[in-house]
GROMACS .gro file of N, CA, C and O in nm:
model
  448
    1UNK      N    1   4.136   7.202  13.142
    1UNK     CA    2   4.050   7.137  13.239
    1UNK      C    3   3.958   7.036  13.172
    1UNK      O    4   3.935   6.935  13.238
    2UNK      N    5   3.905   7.046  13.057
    2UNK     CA    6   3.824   6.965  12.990
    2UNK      C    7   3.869   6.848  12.926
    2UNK      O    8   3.800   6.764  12.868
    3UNK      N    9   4.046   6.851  12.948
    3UNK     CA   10   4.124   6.751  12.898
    3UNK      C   11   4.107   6.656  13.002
    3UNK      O   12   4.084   6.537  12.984
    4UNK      N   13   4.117   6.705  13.097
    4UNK     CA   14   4.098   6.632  13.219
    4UNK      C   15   4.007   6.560  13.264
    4UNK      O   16   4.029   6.457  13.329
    5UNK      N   17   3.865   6.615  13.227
    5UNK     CA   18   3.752   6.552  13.220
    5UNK      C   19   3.723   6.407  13.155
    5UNK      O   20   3.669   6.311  13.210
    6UNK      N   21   3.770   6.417  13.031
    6UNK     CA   22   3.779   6.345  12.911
    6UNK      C   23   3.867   6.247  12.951
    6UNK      O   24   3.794   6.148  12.944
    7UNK      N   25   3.943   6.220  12.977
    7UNK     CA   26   4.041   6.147  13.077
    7UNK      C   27   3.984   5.984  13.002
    7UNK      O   28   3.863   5.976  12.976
    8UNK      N   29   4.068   5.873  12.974
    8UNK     CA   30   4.020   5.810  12.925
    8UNK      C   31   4.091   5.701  13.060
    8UNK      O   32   4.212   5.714  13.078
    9UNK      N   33   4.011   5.592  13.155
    9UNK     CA   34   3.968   5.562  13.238
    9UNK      C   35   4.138   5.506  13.241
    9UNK      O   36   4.210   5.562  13.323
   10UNK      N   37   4.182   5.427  13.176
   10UNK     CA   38   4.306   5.335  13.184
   10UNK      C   39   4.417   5.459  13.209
   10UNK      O   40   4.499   5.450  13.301
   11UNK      N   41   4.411   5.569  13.123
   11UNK     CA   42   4.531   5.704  13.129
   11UNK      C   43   4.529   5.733  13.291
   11UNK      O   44   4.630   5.754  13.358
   12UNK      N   45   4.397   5.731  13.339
   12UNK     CA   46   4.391   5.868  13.494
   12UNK      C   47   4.465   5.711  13.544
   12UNK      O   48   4.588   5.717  13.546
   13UNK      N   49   4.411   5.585  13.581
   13UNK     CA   50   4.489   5.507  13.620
   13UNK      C   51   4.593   5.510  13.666
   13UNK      O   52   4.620   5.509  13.786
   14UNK      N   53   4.698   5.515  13.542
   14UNK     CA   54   4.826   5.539  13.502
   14UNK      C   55   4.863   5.670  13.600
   14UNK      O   56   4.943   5.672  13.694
   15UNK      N   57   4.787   5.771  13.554
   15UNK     CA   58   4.855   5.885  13.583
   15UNK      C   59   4.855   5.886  13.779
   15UNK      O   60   4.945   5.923  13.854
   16UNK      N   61   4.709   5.826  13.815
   16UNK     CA   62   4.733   5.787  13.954
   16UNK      C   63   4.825   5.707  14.035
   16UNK      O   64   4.842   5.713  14.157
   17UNK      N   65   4.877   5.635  13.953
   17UNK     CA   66   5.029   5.522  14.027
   17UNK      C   67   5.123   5.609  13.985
   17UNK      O   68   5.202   5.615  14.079
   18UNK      N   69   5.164   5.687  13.891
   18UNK     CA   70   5.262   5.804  13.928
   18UNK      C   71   5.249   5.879  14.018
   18UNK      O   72   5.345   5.907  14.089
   19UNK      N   73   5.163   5.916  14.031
   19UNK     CA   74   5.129   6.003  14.140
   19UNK      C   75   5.205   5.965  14.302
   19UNK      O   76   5.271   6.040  14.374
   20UNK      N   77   5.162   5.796  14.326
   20UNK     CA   78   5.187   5.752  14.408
   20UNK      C   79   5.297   5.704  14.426
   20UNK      O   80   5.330   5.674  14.541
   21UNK      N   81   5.389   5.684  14.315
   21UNK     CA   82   5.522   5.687  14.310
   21UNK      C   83   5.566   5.783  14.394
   21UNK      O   84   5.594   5.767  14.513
   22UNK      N   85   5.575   5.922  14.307
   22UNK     CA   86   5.650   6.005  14.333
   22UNK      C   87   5.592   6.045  14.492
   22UNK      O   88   5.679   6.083  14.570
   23UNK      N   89   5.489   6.040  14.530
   23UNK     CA   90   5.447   6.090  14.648
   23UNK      C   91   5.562   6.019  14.738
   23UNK      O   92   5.624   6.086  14.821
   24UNK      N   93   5.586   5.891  14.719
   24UNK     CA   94   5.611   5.779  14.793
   24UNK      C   95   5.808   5.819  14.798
   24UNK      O   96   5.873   5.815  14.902
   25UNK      N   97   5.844   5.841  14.711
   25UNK     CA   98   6.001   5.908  14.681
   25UNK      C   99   5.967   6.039  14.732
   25UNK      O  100   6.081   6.083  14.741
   26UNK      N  101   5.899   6.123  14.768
   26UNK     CA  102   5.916   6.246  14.825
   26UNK      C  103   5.904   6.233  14.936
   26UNK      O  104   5.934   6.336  14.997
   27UNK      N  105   5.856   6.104  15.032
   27UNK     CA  106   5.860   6.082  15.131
   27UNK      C  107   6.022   6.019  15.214
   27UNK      O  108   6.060   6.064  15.322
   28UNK      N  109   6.081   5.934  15.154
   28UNK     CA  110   6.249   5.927  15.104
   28UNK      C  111   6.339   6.028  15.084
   28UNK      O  112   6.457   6.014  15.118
   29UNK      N  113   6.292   6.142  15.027
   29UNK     CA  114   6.408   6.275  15.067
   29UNK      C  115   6.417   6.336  15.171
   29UNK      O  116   6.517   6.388  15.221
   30UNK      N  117   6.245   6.329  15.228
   30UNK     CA  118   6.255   6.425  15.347
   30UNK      C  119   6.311   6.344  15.455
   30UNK      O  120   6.355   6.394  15.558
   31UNK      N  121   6.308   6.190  15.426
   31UNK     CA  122   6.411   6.109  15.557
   31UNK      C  123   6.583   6.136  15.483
   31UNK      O  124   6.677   6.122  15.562
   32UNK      N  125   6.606   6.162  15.374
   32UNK     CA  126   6.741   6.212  15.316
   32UNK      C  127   6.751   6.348  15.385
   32UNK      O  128   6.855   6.389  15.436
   33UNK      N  129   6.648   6.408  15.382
   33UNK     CA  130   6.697   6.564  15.417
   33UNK      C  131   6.728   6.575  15.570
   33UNK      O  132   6.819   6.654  15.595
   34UNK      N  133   6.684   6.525  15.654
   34UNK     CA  134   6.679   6.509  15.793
   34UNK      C  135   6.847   6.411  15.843
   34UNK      O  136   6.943   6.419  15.920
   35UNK      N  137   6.803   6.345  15.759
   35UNK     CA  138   6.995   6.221  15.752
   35UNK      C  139   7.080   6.296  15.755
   35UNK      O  140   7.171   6.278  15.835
   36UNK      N  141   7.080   6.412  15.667
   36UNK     CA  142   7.213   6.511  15.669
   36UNK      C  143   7.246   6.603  15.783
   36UNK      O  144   7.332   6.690  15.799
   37UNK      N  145   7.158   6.560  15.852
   37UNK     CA  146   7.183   6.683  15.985
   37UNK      C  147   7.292   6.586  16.044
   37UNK      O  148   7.386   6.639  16.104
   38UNK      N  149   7.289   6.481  16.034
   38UNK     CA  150   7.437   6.412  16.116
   38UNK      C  151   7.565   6.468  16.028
   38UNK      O  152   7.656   6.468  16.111
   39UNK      N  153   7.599   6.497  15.951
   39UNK     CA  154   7.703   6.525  15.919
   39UNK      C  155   7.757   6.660  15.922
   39UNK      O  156   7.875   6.693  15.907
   40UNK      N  157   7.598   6.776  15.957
   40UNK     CA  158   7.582   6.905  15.996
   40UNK      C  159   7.632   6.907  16.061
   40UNK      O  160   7.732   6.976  16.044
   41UNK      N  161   7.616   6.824  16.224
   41UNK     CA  162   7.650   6.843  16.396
   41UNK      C  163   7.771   6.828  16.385
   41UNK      O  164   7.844   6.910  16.439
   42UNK      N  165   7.838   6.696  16.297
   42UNK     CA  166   7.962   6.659  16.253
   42UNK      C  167   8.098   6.786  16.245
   42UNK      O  168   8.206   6.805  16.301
   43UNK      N  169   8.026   6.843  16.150
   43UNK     CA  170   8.119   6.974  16.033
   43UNK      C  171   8.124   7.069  16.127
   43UNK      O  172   8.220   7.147  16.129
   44UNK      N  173   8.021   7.077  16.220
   44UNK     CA  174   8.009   7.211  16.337
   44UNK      C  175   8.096   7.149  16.479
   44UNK      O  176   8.185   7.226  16.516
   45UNK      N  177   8.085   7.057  16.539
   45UNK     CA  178   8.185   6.995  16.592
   45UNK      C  179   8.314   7.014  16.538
   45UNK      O  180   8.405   7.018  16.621
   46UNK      N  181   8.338   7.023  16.442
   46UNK     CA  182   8.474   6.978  16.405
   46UNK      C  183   8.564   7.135  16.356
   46UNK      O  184   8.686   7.154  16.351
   47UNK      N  185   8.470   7.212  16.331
   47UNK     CA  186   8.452   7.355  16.282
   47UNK      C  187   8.496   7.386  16.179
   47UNK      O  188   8.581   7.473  16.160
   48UNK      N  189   8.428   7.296  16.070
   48UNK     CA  190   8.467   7.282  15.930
   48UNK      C  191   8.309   7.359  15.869
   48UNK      O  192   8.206   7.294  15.855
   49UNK      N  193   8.321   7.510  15.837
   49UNK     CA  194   8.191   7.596  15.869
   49UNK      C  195   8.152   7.589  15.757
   49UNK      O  196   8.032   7.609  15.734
   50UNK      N  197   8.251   7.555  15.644
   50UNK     CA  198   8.214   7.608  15.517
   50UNK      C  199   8.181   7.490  15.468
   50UNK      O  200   8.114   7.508  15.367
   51UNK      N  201   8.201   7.327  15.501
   51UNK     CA  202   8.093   7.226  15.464
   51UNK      C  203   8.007   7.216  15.548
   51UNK      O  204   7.948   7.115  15.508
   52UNK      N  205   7.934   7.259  15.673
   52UNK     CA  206   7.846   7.290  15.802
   52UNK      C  207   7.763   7.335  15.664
   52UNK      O  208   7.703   7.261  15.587
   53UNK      N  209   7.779   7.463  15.660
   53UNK     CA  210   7.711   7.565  15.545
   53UNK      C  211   7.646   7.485  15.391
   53UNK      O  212   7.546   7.527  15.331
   54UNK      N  213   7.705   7.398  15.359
   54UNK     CA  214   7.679   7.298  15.193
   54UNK      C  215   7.587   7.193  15.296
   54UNK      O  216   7.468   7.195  15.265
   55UNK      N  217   7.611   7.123  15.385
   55UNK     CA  218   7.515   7.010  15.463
   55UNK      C  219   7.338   7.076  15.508
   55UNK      O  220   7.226   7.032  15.482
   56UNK      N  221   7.379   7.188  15.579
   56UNK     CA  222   7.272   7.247  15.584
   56UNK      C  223   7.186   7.305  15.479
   56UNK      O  224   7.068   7.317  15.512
   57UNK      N  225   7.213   7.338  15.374
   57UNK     CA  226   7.146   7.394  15.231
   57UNK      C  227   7.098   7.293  15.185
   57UNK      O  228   6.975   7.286  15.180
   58UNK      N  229   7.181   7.178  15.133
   58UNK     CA  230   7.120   7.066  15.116
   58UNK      C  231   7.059   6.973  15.182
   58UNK      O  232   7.012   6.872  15.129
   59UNK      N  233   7.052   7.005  15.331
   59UNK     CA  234   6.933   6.952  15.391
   59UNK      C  235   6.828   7.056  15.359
   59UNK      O  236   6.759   7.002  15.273
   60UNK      N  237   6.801   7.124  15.373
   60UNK     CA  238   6.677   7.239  15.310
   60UNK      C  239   6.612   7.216  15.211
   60UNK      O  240   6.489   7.218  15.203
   61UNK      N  241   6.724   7.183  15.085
   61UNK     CA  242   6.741   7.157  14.948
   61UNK      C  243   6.581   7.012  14.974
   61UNK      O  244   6.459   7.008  14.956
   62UNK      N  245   6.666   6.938  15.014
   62UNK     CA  246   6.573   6.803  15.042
   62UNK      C  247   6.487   6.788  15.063
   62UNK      O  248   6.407   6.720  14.999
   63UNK      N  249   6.461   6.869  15.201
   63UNK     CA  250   6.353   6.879  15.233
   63UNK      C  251   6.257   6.925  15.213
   63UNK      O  252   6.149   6.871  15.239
   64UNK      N  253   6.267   7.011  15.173
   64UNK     CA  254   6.144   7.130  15.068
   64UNK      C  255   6.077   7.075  14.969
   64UNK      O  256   5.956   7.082  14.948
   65UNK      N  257   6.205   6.992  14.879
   65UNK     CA  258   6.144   6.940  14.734
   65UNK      C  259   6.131   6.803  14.775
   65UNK      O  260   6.125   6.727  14.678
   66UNK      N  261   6.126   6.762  14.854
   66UNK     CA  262   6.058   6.604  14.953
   66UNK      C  263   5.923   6.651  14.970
   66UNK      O  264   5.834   6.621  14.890
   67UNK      N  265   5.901   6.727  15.077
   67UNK     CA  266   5.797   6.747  15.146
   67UNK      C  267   5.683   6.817  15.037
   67UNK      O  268   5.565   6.784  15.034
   68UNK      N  269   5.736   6.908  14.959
   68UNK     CA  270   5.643   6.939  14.779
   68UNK      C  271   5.566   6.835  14.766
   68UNK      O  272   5.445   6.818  14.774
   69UNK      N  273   5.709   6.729  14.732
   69UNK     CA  274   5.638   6.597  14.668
   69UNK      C  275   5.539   6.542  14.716
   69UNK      O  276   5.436   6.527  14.649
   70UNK      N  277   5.554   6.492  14.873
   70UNK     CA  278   5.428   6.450  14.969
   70UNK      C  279   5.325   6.497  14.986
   70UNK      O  280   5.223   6.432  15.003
   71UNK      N  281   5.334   6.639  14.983
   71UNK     CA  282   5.176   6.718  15.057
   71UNK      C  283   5.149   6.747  14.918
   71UNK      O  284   5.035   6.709  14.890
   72UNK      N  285   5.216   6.805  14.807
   72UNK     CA  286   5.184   6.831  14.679
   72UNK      C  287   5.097   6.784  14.600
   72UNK      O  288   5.022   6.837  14.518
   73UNK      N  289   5.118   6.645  14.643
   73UNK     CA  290   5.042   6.550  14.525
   73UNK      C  291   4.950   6.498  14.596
   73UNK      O  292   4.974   6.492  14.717
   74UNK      N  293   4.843   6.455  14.556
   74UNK     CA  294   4.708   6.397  14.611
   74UNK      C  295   4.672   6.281  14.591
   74UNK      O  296   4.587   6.276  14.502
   75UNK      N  297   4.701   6.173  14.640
   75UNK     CA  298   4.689   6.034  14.571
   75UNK      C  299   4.654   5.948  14.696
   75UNK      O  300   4.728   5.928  14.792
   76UNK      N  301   4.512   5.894  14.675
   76UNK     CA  302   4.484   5.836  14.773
   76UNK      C  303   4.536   5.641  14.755
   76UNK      O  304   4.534   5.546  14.833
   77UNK      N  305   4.564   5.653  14.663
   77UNK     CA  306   4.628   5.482  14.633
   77UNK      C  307   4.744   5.443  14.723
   77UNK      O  308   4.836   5.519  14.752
   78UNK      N  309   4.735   5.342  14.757
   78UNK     CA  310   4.828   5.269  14.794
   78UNK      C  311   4.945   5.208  14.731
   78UNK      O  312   4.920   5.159  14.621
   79UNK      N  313   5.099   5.193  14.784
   79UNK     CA  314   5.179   5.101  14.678
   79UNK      C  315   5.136   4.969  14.718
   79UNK      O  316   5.100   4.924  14.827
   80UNK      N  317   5.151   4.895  14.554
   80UNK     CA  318   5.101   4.767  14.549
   80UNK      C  319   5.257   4.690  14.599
   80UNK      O  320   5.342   4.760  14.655
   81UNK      N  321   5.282   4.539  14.571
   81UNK     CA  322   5.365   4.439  14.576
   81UNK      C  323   5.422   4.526  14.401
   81UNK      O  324   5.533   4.579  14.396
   82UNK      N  325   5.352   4.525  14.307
   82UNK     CA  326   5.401   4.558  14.187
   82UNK      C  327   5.469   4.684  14.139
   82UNK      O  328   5.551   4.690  14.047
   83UNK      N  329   5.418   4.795  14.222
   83UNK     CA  330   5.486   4.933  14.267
   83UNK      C  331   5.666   4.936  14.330
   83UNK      O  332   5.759   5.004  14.290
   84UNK      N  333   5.663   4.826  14.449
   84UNK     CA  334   5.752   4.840  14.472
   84UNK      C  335   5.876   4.827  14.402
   84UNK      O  336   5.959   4.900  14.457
   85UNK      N  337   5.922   4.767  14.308
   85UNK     CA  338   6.059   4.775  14.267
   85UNK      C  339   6.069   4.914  14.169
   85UNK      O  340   6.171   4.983  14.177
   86UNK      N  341   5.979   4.948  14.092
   86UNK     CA  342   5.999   5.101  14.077
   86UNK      C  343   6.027   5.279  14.131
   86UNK      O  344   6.081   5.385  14.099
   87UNK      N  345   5.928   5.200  14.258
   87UNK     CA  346   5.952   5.310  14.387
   87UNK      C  347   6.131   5.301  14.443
   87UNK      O  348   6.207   5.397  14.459
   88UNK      N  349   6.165   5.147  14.465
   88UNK     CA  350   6.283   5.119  14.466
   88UNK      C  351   6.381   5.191  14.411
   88UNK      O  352   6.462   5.257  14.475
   89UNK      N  353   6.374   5.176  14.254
   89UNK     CA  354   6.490   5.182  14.128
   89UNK      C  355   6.485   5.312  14.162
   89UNK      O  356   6.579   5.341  14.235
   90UNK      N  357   6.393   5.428  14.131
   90UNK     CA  358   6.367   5.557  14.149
   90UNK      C  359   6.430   5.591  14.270
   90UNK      O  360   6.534   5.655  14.254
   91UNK      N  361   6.395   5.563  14.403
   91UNK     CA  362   6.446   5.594  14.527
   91UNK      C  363   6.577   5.596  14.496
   91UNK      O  364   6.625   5.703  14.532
   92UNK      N  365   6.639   5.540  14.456
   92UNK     CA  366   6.770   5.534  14.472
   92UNK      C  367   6.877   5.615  14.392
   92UNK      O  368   6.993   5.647  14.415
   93UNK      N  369   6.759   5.642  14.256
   93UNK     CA  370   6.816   5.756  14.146
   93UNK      C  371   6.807   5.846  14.251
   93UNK      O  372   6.913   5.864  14.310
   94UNK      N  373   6.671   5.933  14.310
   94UNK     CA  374   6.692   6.048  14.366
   94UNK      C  375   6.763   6.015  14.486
   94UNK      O  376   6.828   6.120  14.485
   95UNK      N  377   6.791   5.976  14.555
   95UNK     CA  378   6.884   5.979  14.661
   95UNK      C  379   7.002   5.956  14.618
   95UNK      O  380   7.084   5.958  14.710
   96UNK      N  381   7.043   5.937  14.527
   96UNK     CA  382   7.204   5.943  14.486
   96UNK      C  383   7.191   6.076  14.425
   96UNK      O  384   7.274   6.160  14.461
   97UNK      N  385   7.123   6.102  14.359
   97UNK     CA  386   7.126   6.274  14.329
   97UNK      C  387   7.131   6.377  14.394
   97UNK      O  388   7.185   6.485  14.371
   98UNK      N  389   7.064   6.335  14.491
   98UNK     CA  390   7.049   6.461  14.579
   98UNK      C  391   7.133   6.418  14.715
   98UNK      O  392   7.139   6.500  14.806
   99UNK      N  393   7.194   6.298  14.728
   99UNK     CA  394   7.265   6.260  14.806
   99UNK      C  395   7.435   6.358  14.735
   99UNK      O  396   7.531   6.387  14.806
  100UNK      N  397   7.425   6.384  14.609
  100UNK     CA  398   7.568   6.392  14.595
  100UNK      C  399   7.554   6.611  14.601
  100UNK      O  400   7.642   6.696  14.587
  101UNK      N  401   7.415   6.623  14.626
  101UNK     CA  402   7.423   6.801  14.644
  101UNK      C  403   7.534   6.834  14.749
  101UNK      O  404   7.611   6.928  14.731
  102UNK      N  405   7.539   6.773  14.831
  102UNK     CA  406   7.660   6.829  14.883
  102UNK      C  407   7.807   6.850  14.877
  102UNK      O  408   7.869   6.943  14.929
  103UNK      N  409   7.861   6.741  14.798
  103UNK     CA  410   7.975   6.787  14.754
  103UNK      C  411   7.967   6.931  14.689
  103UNK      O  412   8.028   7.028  14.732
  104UNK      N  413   7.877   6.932  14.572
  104UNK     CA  414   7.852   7.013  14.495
  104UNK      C  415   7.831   7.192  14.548
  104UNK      O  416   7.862   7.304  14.507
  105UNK      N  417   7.769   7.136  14.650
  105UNK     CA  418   7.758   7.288  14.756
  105UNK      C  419   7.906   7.354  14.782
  105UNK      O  420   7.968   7.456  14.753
  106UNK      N  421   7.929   7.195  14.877
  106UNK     CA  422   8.048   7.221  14.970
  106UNK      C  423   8.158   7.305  14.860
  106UNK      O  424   8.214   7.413  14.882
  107UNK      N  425   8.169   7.217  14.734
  107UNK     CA  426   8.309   7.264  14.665
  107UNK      C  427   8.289   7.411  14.604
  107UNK      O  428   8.375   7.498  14.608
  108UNK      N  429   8.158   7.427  14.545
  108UNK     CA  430   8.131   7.576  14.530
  108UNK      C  431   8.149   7.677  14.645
  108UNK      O  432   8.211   7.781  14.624
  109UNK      N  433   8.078   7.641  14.804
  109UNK     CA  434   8.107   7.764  14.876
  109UNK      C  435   8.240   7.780  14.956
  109UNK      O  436   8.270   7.872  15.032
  110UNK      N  437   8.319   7.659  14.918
  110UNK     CA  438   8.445   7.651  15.017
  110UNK      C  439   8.496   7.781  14.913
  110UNK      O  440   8.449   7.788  14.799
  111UNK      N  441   8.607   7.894  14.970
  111UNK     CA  442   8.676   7.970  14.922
  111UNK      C  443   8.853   7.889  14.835
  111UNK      O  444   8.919   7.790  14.867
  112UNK      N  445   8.863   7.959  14.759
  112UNK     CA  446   9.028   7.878  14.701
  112UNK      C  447   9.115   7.914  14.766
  112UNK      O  448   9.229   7.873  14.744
   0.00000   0.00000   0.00000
C-alpha cells in the first residue's frame, strides 16, 4: 500500500490509461458475449445441442470476464483521439481470442 502512495505522478498516469484501456475492451466482450446468443438460438433451432452447449459457455465465458473488466476497474478517464488505436489493436486481439472459445468448447464437448 505504501508503494502506492509513493506513486511517482507520470507512473499512476500511465497506470490510469491502462486502466481505461482495459475497462474500455471489457466493455467489447460483454457486446461479444451477448453476439453469441445468435448462434445459441441458431444450434437450438437446428438441434445441434452439443454446439448449443460450447455457444452458451462461451457466452458466460465472455461475459463474466467482460463485465470483471468494466465494473472491476475504476477509472474515471476518458479515451482520448490517442487511446483509440490501441483500444482498437487490443479489441481485436481479445475478440479473436475469445471469439475462437467456441470452437474450442464445441470440439471438446462434442462426443467421438
Amino acid at each position: 500500500m505504501n508503494i502506492l502512495l509513493n506513486m511517482n505522478p507520470t507512473k499512476q498516469r500511465k497506470l490510469d490509461t491502462f486502466k481505461m484501456m482495459f475497462k474500455q475492451i471489457g466493455g467489447l466482450l460483454v457486446l461479444l458475449g451477448f453476439s453469441m446468443a445468435l448462434p445459441l438460438m441458431v444450434s437450438l433451432i437446428y438441434g445441434e445441442y452439443f454446439s448449443a452447449s460450447g455457444f452458451l459457455l462461451s457466452s458466460l465465458i465472455c461475459i463474466l470476464f467482460g463485465y470483471s473488466l468494466y465494473k472491476g476497474i475504476k477509472s474515471n478517464q476518458e479515451p482520448l483521439n490517442r487511446h483509440a488505436l490501441i483500444i482498437a489493436a487490443l479489441g481485436w486481439l481479445f475478440i479473436a481470442l475469445f471469439g475462437a472459445l467456441p470452437f474450442f468448447l464445441i470440439a471438446y464437448l462434442t462426443p467421438a
